[in-house]
Short mmCIF file of C-alpha atoms in Angstrom, two decimals:
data_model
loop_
_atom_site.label_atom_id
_atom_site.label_comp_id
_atom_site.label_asym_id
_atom_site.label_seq_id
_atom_site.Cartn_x
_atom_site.Cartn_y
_atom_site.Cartn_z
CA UNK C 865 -48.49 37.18 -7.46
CA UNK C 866 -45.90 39.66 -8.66
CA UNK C 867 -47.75 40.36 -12.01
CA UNK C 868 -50.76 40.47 -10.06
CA UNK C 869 -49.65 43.60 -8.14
CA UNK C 870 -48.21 45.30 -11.00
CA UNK C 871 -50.89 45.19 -13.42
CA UNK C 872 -53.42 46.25 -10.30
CA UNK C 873 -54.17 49.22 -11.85
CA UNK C 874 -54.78 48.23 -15.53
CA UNK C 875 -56.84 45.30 -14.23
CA UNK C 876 -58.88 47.75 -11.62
CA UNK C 877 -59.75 49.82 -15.21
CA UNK C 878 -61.09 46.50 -17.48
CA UNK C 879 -62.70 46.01 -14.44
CA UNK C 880 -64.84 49.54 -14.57
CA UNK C 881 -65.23 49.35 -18.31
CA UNK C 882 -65.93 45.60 -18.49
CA UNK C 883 -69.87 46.37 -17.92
CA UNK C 884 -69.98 48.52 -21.09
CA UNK C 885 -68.56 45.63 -22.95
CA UNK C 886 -71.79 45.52 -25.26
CA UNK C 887 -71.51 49.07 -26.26
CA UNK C 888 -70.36 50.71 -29.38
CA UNK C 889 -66.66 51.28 -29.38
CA UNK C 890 -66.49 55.23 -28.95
CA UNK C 891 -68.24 55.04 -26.36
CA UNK C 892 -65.50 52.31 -24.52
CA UNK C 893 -62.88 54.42 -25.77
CA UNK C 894 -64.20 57.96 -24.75
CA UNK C 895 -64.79 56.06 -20.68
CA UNK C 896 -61.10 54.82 -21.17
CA UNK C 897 -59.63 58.16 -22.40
CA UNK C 898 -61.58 59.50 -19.30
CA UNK C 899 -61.01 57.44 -16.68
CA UNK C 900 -56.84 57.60 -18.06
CA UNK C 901 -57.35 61.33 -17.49
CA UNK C 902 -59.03 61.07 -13.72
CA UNK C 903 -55.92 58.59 -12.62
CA UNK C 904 -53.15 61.45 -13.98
CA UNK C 905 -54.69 64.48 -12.66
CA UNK C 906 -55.62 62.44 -9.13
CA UNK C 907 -52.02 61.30 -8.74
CA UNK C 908 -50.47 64.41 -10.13
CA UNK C 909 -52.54 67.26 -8.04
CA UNK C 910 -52.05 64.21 -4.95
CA UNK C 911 -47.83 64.75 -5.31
CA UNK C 912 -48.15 68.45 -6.25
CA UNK C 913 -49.67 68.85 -2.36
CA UNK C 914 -47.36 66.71 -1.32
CA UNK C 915 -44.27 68.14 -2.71
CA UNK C 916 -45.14 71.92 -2.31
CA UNK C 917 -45.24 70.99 1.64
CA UNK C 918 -42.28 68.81 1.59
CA UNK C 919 -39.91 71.44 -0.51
CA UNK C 920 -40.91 73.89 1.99
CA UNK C 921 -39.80 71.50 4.92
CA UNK C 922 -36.18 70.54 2.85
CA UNK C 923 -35.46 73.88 2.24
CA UNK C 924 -36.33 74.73 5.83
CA UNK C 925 -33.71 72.23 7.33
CA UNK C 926 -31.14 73.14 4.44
CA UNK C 927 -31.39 77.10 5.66
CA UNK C 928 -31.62 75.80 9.27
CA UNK C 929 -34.70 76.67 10.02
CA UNK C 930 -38.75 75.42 10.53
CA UNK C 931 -40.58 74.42 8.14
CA UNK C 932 -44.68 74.48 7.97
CA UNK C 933 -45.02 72.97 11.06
CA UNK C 934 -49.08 74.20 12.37
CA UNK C 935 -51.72 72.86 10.06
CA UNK C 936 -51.94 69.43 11.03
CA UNK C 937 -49.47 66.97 12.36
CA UNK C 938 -45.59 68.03 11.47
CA UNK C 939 -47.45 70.58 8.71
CA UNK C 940 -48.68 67.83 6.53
CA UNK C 941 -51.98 69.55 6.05
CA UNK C 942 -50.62 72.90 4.92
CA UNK C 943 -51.46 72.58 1.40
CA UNK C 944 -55.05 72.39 2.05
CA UNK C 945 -55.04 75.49 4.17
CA UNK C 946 -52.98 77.43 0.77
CA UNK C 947 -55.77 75.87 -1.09
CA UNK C 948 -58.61 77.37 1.18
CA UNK C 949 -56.74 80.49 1.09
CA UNK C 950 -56.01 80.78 -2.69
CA UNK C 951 -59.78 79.99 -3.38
CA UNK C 952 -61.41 82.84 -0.70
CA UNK C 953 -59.03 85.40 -2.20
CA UNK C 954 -60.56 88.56 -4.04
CA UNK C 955 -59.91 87.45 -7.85
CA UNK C 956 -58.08 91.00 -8.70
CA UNK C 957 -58.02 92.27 -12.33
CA UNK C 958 -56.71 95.66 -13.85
CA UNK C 959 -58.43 98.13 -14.88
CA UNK C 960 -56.89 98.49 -17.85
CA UNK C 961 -55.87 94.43 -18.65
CA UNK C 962 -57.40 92.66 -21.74
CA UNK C 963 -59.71 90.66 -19.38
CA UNK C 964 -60.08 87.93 -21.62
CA UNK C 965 -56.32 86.85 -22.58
CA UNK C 966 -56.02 87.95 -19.00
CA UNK C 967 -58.20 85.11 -17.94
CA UNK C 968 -56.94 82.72 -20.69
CA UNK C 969 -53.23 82.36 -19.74
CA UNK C 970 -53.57 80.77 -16.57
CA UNK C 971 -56.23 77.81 -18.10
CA UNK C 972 -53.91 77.39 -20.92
CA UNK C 973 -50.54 76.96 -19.20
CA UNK C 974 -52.06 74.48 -16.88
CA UNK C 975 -53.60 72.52 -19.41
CA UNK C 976 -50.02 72.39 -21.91
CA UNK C 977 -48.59 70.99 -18.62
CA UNK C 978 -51.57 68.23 -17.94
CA UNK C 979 -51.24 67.19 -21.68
CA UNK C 980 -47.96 66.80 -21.66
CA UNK C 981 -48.00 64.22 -18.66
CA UNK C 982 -50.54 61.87 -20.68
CA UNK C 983 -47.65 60.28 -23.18
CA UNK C 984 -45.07 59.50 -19.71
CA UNK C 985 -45.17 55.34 -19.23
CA UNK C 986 -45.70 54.91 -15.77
CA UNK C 987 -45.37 51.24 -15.36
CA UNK C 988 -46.00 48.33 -17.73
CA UNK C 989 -49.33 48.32 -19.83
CA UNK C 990 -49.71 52.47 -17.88
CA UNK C 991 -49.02 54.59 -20.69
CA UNK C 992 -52.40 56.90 -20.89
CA UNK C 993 -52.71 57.80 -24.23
CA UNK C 994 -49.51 55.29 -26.13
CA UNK C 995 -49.12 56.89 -29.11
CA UNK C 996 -46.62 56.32 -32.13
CA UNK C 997 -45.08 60.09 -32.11
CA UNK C 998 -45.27 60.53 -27.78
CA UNK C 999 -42.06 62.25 -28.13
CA UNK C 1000 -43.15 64.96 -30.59
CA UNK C 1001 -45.98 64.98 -28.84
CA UNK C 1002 -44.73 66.73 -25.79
CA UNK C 1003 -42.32 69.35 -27.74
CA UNK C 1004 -45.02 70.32 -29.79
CA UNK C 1005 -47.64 70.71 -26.59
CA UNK C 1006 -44.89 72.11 -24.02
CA UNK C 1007 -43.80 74.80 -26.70
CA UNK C 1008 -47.28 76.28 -26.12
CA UNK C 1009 -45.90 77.60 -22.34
CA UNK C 1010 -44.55 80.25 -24.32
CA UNK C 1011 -47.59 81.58 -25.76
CA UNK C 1012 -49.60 81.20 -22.64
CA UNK C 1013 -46.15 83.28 -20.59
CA UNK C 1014 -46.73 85.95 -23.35
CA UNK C 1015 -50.54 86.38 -22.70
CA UNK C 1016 -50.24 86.79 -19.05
CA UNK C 1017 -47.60 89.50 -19.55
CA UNK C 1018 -49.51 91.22 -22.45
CA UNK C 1019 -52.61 90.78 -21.19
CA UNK C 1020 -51.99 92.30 -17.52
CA UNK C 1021 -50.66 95.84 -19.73
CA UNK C 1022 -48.23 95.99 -17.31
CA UNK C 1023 -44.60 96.73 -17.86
CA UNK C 1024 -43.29 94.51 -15.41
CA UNK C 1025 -45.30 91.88 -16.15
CA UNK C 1026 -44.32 92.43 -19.67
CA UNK C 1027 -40.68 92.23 -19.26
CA UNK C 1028 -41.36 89.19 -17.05
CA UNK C 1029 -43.11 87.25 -19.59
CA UNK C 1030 -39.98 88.44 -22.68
CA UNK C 1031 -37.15 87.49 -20.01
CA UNK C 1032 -39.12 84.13 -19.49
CA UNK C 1033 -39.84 83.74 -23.27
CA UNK C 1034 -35.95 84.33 -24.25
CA UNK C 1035 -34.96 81.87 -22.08
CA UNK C 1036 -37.50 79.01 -22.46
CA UNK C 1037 -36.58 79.14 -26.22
CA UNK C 1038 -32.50 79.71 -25.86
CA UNK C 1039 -33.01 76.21 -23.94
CA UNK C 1040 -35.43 74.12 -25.54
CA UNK C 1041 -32.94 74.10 -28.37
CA UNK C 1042 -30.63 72.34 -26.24
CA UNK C 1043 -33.53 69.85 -24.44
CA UNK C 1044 -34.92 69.47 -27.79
CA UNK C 1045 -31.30 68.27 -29.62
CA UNK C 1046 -30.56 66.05 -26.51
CA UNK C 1047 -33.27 63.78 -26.91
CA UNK C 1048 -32.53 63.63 -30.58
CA UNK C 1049 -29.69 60.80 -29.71
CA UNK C 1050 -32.12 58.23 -28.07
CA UNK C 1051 -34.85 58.74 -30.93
CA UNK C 1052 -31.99 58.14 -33.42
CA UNK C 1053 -30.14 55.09 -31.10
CA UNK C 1054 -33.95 53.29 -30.51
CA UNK C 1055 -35.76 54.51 -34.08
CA UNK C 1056 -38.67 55.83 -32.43
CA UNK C 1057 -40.20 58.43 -31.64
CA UNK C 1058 -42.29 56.31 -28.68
CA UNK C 1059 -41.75 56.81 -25.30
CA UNK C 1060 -42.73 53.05 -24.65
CA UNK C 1061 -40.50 51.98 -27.40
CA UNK C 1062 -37.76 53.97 -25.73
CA UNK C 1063 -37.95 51.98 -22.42
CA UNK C 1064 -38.50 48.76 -23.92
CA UNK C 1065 -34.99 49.41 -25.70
CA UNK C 1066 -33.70 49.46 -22.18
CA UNK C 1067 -34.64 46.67 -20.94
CA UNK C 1068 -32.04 44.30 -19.90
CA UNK C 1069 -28.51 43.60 -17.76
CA UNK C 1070 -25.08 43.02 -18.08
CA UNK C 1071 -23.86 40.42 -15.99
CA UNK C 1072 -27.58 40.82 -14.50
CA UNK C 1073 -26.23 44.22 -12.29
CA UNK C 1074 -25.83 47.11 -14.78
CA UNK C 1075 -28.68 47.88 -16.55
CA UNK C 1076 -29.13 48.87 -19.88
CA UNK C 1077 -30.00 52.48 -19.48
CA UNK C 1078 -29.14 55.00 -22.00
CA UNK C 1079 -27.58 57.39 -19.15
CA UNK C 1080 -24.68 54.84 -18.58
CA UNK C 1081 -23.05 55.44 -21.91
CA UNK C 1082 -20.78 58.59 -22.12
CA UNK C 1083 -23.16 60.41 -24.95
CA UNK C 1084 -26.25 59.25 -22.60
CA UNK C 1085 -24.43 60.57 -19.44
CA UNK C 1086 -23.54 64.08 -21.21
CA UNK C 1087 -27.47 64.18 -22.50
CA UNK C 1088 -28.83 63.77 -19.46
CA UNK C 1089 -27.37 65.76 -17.77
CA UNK C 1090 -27.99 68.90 -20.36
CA UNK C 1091 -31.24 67.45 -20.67
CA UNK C 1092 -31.75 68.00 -16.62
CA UNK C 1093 -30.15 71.56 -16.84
CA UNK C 1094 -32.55 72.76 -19.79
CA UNK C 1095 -35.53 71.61 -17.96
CA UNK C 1096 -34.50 73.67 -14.61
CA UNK C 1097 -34.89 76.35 -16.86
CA UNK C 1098 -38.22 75.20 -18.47
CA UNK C 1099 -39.49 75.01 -15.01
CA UNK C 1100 -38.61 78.62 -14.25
CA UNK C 1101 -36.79 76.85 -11.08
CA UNK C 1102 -33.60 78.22 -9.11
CA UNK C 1103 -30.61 79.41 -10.66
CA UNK C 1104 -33.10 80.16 -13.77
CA UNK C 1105 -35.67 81.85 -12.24
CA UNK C 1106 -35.08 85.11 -13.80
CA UNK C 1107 -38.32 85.95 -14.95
CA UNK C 1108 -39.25 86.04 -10.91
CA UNK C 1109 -36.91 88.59 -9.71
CA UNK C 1110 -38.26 90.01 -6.81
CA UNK C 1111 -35.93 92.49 -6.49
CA UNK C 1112 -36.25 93.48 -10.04
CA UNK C 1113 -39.65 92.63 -11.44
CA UNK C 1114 -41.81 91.28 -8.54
CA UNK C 1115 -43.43 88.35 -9.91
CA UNK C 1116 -42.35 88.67 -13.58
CA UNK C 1117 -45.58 87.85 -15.77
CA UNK C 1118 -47.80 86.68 -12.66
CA UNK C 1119 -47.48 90.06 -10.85
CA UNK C 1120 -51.30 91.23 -12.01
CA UNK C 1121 -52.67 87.62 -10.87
CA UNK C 1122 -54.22 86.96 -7.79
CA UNK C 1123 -56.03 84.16 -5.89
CA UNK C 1124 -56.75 80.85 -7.46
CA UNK C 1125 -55.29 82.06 -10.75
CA UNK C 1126 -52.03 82.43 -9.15
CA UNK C 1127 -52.55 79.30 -7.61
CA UNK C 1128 -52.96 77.82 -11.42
CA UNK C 1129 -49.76 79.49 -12.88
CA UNK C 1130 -48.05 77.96 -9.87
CA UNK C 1131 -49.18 74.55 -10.20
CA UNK C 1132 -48.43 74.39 -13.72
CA UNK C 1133 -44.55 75.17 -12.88
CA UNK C 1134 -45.17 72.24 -10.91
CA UNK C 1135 -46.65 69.68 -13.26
CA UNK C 1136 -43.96 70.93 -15.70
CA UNK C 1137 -41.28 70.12 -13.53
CA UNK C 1138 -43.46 66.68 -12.94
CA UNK C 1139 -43.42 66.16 -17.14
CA UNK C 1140 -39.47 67.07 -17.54
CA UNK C 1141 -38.70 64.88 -14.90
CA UNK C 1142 -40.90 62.49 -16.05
CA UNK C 1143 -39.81 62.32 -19.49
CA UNK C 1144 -35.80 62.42 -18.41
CA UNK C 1145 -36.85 58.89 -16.91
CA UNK C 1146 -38.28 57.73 -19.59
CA UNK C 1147 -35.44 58.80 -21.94
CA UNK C 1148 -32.41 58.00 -20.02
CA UNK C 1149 -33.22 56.23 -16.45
CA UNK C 1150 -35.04 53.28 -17.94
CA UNK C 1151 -38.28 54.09 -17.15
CA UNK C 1152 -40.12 51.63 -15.37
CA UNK C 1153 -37.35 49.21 -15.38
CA UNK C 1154 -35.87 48.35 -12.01
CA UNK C 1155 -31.96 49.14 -11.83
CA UNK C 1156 -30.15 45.97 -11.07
CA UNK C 1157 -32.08 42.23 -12.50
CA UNK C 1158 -32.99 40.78 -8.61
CA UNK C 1159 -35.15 43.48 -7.81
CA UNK C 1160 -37.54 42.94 -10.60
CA UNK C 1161 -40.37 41.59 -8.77
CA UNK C 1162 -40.85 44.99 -7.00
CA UNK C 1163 -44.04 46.59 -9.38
CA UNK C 1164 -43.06 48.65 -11.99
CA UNK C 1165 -44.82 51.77 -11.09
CA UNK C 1166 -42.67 52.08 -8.04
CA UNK C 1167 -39.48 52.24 -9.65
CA UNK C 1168 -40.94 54.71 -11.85
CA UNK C 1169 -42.02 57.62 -8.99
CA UNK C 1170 -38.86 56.12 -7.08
CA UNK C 1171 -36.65 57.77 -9.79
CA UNK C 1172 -39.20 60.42 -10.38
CA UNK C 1173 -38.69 61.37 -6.67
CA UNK C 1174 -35.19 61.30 -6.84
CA UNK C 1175 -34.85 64.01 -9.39
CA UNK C 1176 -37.51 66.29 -7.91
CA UNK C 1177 -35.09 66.16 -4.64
CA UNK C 1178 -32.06 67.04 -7.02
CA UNK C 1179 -34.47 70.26 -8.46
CA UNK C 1180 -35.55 71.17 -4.44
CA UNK C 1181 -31.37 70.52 -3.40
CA UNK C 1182 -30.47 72.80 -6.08
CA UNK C 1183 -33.04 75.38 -5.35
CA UNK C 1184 -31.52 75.45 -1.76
CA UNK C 1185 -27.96 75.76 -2.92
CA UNK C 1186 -27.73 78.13 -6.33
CA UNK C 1187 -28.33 81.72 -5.77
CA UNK C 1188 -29.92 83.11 -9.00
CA UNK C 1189 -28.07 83.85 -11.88
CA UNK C 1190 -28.10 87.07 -14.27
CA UNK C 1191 -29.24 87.05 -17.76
CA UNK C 1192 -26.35 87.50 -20.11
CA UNK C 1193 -24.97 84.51 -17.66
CA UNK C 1194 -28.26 82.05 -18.81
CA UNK C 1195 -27.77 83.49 -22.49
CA UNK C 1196 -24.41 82.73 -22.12
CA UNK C 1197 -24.46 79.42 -20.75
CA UNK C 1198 -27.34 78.27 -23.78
CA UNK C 1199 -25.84 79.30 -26.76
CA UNK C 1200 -22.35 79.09 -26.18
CA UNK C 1201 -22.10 76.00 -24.52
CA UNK C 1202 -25.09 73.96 -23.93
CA UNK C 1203 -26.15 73.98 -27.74
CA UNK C 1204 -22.67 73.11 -28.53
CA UNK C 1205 -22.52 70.40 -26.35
CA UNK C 1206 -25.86 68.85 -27.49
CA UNK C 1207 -24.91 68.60 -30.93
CA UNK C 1208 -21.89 66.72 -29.34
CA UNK C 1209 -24.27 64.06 -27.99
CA UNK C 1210 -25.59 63.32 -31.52
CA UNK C 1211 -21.98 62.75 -32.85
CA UNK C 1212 -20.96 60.53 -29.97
CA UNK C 1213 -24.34 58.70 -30.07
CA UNK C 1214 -23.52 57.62 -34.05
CA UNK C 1215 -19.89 56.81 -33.08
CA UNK C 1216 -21.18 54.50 -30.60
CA UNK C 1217 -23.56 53.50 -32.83
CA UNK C 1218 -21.43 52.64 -35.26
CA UNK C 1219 -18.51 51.03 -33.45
CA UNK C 1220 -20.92 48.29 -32.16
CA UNK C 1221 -22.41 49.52 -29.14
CA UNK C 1222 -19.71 47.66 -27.61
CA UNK C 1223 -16.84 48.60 -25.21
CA UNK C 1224 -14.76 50.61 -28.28
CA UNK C 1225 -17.94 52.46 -29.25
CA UNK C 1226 -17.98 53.40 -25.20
CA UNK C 1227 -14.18 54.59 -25.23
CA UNK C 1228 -14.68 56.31 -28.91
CA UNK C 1229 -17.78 58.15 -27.74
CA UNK C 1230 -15.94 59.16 -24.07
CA UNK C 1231 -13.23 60.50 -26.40
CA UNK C 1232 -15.49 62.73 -28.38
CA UNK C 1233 -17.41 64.19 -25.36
CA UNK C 1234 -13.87 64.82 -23.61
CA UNK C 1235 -12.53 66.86 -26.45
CA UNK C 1236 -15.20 69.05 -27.48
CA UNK C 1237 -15.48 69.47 -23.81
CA UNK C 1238 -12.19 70.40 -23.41
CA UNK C 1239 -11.98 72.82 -26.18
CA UNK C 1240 -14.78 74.60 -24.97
CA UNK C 1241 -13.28 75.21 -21.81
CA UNK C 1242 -10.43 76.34 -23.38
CA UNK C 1243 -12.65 78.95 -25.66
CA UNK C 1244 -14.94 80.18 -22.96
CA UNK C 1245 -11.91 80.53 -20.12
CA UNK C 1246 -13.91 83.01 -17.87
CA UNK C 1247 -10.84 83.35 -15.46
CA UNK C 1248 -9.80 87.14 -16.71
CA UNK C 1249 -13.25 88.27 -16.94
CA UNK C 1250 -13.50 87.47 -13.76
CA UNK C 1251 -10.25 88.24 -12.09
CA UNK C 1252 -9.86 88.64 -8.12
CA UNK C 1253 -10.77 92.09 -7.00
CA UNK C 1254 -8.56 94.33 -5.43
CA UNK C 1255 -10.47 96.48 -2.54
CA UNK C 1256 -9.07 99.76 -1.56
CA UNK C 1257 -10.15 101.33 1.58
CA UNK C 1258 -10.02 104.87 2.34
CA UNK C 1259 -6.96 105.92 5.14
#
């Protein structure tokens, strides 16, 4: 019964292709490709209502105050009533804007984010398109967000937009250096570069309570949580939403857009978050895998969005907390420690490695993340630069 409910899904899809079994094989695979792509963008644009009402009604009660609380019952319909209003509103362009990259940006940064999100394993037997390089996969698609950031901001010809879309650009490629080098350790630890590979690698328990998941070794721990850090910034989300300052910039590269392209620039900051997430549960929360041995019989896909929930509170609880930071601070932060520290995680994954994978590769690989730790913090000591003020007041 337990295998029943957790292969629903795969079994509901043989179902709708099993009348075309006769048929020639492209045309099996071109239904299956399809109907892989109607489940992703159903559940995905399903939780990106969801959560844009919900992070509105957390962030509410974290500043003590309401949320949405008029369309519908406690708000809950207040993301149809943004999409009513996003598609009646006068579709705006510049005079002056090269209409056609203009146009362009929006459709291509929302479909780098869908793409990516076809490669995540959802559950077992859910992977939409399983294929051998998944991992590369996603880099190689989600390093396109740069080029679409750049044609919004060239294509508006405005000079806030502009700098919006080169402060975004600087910093989306100061920090996929960092994501990029952290993942390196569990492609090198596993020997693949597939994301079903990866969570089949860790599957199992000690003593039947602590799982084998890459984030509870030091190297995996210290990966992680660089890995989480990088894609705030990927997502444009709070501290790093620099290329948003309102005070500074407006809107950064999505002041000129108006209406339902708006609405597609923000909804692909949403799937993003949605892929990074997605792929940081794959890498180093076991994926699909439940977290202790007696709570296996709960489907698969649930303990998936379960810890795919969990982190998208963690982004919203951070957005509440962090005020935004300056520039030279993310700059800062990426190349003198972050990279640093990656390249750490690949030493310290090959010590462990190498000392067995046992309880003296643990304390060896602890030892190297301590020290380089350490010495950093001894290199970038930040406690003169910033030095109490003294205030002097005027008799």
């Amino acid at each position: 019964m337990t295998d029943v409910i957790d292969q629903i899904f795969v079994r509901a899809k043989q179902h709708l292709i099993s009348p075309l079994a006769g048929a020639p094989d492209w045309v099996i695979q071109i239904l299956s490709a399809l109907t892989n792509i109607a489940a992703v963008l159903a559940v995905f644009l399903t939780l990106f209502a969801l959560i844009s009402v919900l992070e509105r009604k957390i962030l509410g009660r974290i500043q003590n105050r309401y949320g949405p609380n008029r369309v519908g019952p406690f708000g809950l319909f207040q993301p149809v009533a943004d999409g009513i209003k996003m598609l009646i509103k006068e579709d705006i362009v510049p005079a002056r804007a090269d209409k056609i990259v203009h146009f362009l940006a929006p459709i291509l940064i929302a479909a780098t984010a869908i793409l990516t999100l076809g490669v995540i394993p959802y559950g077992r037997n859910m992977t939409p398109f399983a294929i051998d390089g998944g991992i590369l996969f996603f880099f190689a698609i989600g390093s396109t967000t740069e080029l679409a950031i750049f044609m919004a901001g060239w294509g508006s010809n405005n000079k806030f937009s502009m700098l919006g879309a080169m402060r975004a650009i600087a910093q989306m490629i100061s920090y996929e250096l960092p994501l990029i080098i952290t993942v390196l350790p569990v492609v090198m630890v596993v020997g693949s570069l597939s994301p079903d590979a990866i969570v089949a690698a860790q599957d199992g328990y000690f003593f039947g309570i602590v799982p084998h998941w890459f984030v509870i070794t030091p190297w995996g721990a210290a990966a992680f949580i660089l890995f989480f850090v990088s894609g705030l910034v990927e997502s444009n989300r709070t501290p790093f939403d620099v290329p948003e300052g309102e005070s500074e910039i407006v809107a950064g590269h999505m002041t000129e857009y108006s209406g339902f392209k708006y609405a597609t620039f923000f909804m692909a900051e949403y799937f993003g978050m949605f892929a990074i997430s997605g792929l940081a549960v794959t890498l180093f929360l076991g994926g699909w895998h439940a977290p202790i041995a007696a709570l296996q019989f709960i489907p698969s896909y649930l303990w998936f969005f379960a810890k795919l929930a969990s982190l998208l509170l963690v982004y919203i609880w951070v957005r509440g907390t962090l005020p935004r930071t300056r520039v030279d601070q993310i700059m800062n932060f990426a190349w003198k420690f972050m990279l640093p520290m990656a390249f750490t995680c690949i030493l310290s994954a090959a010590v462990w490695h190498y000392q067995g994978r046992g309880m003296a590769g643990w304390l060896w690989s602890l030892a190297v993340m301590v020290a380089v730790y350490l010495l950093l913090s001894r290199l970038l000591d930040t406690r003169k630069r910033f030095a109490p003020r003294t205030y002097r007041f005027a008799e």
